[in-house]
mmCIF file of C-alpha atoms in Angstrom:
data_model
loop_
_atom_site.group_PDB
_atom_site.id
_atom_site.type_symbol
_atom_site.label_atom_id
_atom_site.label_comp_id
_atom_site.label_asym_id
_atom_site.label_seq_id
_atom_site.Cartn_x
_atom_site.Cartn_y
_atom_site.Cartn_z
ATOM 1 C CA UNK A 1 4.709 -122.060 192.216
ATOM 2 C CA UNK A 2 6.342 -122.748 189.112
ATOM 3 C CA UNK A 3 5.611 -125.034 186.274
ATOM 4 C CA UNK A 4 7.623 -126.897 183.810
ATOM 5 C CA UNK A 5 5.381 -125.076 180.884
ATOM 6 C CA UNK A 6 6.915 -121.626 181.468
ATOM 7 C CA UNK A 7 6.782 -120.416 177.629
ATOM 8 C CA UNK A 8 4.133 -117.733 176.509
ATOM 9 C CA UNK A 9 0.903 -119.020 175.369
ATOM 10 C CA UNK A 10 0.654 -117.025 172.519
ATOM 11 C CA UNK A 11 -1.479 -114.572 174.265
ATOM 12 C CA UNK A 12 0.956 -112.624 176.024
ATOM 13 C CA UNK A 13 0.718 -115.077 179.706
ATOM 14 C CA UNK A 14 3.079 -117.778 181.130
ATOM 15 C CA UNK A 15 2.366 -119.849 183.775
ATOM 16 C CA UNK A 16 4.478 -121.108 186.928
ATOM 17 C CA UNK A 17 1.433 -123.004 188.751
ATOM 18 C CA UNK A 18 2.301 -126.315 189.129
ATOM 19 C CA UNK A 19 4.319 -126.282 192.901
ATOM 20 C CA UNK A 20 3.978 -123.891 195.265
ATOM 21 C CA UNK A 21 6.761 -122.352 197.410
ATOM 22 C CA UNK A 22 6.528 -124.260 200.666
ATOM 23 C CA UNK A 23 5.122 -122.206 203.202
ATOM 24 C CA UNK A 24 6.715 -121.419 206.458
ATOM 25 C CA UNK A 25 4.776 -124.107 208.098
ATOM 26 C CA UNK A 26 4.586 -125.599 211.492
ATOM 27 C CA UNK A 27 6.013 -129.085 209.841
ATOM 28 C CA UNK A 28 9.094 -127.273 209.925
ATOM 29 C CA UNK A 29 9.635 -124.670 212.642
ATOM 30 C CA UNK A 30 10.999 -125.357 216.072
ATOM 31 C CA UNK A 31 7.217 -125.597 217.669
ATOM 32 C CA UNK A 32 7.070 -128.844 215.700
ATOM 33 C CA UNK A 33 10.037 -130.596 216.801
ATOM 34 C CA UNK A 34 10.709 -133.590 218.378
ATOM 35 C CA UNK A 35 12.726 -135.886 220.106
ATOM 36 C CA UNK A 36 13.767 -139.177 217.868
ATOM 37 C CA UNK A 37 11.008 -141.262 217.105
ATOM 38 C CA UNK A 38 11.201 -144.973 216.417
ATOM 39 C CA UNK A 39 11.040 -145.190 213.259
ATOM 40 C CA UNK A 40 13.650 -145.584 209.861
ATOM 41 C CA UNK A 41 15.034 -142.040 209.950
ATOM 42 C CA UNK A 42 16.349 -140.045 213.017
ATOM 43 C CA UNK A 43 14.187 -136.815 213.555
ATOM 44 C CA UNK A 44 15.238 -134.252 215.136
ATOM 45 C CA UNK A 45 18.805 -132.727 215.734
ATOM 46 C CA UNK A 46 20.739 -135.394 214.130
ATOM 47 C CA UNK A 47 24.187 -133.340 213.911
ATOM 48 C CA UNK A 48 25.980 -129.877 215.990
ATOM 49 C CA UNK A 49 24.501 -127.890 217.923
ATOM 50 C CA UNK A 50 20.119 -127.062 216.721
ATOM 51 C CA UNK A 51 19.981 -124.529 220.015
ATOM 52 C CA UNK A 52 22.343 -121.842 219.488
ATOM 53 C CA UNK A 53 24.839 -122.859 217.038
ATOM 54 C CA UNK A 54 25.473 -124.512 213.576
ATOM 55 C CA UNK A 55 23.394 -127.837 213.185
ATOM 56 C CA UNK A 56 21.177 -130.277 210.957
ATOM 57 C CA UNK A 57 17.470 -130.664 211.762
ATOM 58 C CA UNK A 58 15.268 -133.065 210.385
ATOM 59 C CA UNK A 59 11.822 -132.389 210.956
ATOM 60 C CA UNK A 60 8.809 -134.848 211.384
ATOM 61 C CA UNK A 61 7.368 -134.225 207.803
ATOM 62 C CA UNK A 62 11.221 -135.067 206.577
ATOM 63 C CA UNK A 63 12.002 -131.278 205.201
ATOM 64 C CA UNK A 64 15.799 -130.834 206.523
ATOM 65 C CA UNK A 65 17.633 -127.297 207.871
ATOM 66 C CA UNK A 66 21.213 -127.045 208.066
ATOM 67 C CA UNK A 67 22.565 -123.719 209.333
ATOM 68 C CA UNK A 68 22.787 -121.465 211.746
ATOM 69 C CA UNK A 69 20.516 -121.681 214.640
ATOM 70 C CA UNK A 70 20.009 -118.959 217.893
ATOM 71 C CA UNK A 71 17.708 -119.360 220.361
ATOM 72 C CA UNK A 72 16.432 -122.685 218.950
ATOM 73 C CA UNK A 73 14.903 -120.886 216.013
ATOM 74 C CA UNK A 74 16.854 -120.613 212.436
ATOM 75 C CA UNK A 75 18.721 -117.776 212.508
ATOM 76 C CA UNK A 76 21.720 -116.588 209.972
ATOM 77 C CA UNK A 77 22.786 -118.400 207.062
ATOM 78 C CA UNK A 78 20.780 -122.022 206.187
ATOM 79 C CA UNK A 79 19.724 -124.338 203.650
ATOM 80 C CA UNK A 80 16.146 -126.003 204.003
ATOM 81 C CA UNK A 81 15.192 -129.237 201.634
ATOM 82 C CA UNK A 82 11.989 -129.823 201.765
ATOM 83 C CA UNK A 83 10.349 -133.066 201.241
ATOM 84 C CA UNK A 84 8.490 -132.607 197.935
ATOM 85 C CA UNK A 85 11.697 -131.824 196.477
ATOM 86 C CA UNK A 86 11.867 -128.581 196.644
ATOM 87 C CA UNK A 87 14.986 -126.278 198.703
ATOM 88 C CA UNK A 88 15.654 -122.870 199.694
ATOM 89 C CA UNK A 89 19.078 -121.405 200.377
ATOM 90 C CA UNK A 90 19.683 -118.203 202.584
ATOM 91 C CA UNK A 91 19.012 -115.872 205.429
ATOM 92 C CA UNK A 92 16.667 -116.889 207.885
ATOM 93 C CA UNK A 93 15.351 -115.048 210.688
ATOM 94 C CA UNK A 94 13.101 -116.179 213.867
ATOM 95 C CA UNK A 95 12.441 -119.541 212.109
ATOM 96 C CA UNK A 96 11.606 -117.908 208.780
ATOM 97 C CA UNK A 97 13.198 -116.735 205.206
ATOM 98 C CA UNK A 98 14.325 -113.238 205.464
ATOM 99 C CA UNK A 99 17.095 -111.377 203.831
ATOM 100 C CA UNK A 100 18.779 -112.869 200.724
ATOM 101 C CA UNK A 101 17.449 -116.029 199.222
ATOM 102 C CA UNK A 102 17.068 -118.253 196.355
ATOM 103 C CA UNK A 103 14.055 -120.517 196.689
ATOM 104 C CA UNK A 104 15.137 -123.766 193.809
ATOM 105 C CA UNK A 105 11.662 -125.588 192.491
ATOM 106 C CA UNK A 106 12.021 -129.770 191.970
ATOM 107 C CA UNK A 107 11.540 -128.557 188.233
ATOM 108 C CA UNK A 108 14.263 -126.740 188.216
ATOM 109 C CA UNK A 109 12.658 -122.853 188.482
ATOM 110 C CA UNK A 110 14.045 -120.121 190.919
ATOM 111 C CA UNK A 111 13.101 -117.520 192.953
ATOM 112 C CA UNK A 112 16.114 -115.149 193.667
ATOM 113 C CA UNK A 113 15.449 -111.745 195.461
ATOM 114 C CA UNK A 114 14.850 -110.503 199.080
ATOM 115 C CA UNK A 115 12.347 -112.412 201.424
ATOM 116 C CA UNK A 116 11.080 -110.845 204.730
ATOM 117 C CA UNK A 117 8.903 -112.977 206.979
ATOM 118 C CA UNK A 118 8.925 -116.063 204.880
ATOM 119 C CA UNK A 119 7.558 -113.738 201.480
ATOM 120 C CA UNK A 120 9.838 -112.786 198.483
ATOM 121 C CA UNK A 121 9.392 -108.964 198.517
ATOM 122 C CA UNK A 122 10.718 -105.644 196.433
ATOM 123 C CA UNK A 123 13.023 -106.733 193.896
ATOM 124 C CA UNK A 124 13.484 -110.108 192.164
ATOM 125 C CA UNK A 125 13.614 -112.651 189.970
ATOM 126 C CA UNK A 126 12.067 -115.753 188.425
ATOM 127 C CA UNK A 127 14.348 -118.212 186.399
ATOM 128 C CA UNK A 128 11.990 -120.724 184.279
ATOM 129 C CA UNK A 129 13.294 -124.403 183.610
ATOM 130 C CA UNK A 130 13.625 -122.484 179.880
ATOM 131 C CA UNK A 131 15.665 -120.258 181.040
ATOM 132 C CA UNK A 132 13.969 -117.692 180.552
ATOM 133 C CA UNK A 133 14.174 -114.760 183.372
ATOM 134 C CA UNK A 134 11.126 -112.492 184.832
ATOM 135 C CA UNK A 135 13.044 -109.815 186.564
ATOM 136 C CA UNK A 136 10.617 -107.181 188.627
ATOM 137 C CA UNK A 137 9.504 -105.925 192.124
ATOM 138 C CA UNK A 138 7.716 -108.543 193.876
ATOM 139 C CA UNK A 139 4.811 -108.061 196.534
ATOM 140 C CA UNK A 140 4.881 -111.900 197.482
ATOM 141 C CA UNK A 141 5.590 -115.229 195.499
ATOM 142 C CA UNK A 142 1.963 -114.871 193.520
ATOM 143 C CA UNK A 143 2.334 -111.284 192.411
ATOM 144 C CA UNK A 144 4.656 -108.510 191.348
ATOM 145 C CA UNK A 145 4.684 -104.690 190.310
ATOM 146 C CA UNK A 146 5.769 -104.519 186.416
ATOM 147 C CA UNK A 147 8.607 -105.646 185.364
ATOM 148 C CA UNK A 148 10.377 -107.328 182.046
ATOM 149 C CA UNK A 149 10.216 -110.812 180.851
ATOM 150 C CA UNK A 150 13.522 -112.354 179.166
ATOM 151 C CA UNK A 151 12.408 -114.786 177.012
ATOM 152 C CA UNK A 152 14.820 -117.270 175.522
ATOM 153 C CA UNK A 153 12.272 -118.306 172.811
ATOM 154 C CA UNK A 154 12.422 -115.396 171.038
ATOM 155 C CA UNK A 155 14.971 -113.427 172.502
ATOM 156 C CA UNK A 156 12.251 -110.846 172.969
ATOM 157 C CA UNK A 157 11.865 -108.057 176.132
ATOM 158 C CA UNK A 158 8.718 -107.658 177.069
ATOM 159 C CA UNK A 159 7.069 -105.227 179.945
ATOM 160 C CA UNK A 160 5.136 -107.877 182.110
ATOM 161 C CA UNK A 161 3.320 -108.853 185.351
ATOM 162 C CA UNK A 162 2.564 -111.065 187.822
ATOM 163 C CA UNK A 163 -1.106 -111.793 188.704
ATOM 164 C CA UNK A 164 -1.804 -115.175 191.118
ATOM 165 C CA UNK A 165 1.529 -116.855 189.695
ATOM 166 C CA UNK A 166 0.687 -116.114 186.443
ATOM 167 C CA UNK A 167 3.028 -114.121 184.493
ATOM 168 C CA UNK A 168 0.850 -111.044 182.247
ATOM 169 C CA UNK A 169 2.719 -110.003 179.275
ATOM 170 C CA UNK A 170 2.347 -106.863 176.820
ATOM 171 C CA UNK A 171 4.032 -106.355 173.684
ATOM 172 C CA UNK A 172 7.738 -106.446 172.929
ATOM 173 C CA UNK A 173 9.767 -103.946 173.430
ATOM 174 C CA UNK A 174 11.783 -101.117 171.325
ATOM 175 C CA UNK A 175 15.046 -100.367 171.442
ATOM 176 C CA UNK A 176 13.793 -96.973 173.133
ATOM 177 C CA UNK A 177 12.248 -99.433 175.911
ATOM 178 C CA UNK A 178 8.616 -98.518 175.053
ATOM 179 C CA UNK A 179 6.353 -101.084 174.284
ATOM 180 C CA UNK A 180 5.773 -101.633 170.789
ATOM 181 C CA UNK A 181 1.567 -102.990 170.098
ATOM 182 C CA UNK A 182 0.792 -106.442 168.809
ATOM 183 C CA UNK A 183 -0.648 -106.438 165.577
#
């Protein structure tokens, strides 16, 4: 969802395209398990207890849970890898992310805010590989309510948006918090 090019364009819009969050998929929920295949990596439970316990799952498209599981679904506190690098680390409920979370990107972006039903939702933020910070009230991963970009550029504030993962800037702003035009 995020790209390594997170720095305003010049006209007022950043980017964070280039991997998506991994979607709660059936590659890695409980309908897609299986027992241990023959092959170079154990699948499946491969340590504790993956039914109503504390275990480590690895699932058949490699992405790896370890946490808390009830009722053979995550459930609790958990840490998912997934295979293209990316990881997520928080609450999980009936196989999905929901409650606190921080969603980590391969290139080294964040999502940190509440998730409910696999979605980031109502207040957030995005950390860029720049380090700059988006902080605002999120409706999913792809798009947000207004909020404030941090940019470490510039140092600047700026009231912003996100539209389809792409992050919609105005002018800075004043000390008063208003937003000053661009000339």
């Amino acid at each position: 969802m995020m790209s390594n090019e997170s720095a305003d364009d010049g006209a007022g819009s950043s980017s964070y395209k280039e991997s998506e969050v991994k979607e709660e998929q059936a590659e890695s929920s409980s309908s897609s398990r299986s027992t241990p295949m023959e092959t170079d990596r154990i699948r499946g439970c491969v340590q504790g207890d993956c039914v109503s316990g504390t275990g480590v799952y690895i699932y058949d498209n490699d992405d790896e849970y370890s946490g808390s599981f009830v009722n053979d679904l995550r459930n609790g506190s958990g840490r998912m890898k997934y295979k293209n690098g990316d990881r997520f680390e928080g609450s999980f409920k009936d196989d999905l992310r929901d409650g606190k979370g921080t969603y980590i990107f391969k290139n080294g972006a964040m999502l940190e805010g509440i998730f409910e039903m696999g979605k980031m939702i109502g207040p957030g933020k995005v950390r860029f590989p720049d380090t700059s910070i988006y902080e605002g009230d999120f409706q999913d991963e792809k798009n947000s309510a207004e909020g404030v970009m941090y940019s470490s550029f510039d140092h600047s504030k700026r009231h912003c948006r996100i539209e389809n993962k792409i992050v919609l800037c105005g002018g800075p702003l004043q000390e008063s918090g208003d937003i000053r035009p661009l000339h």
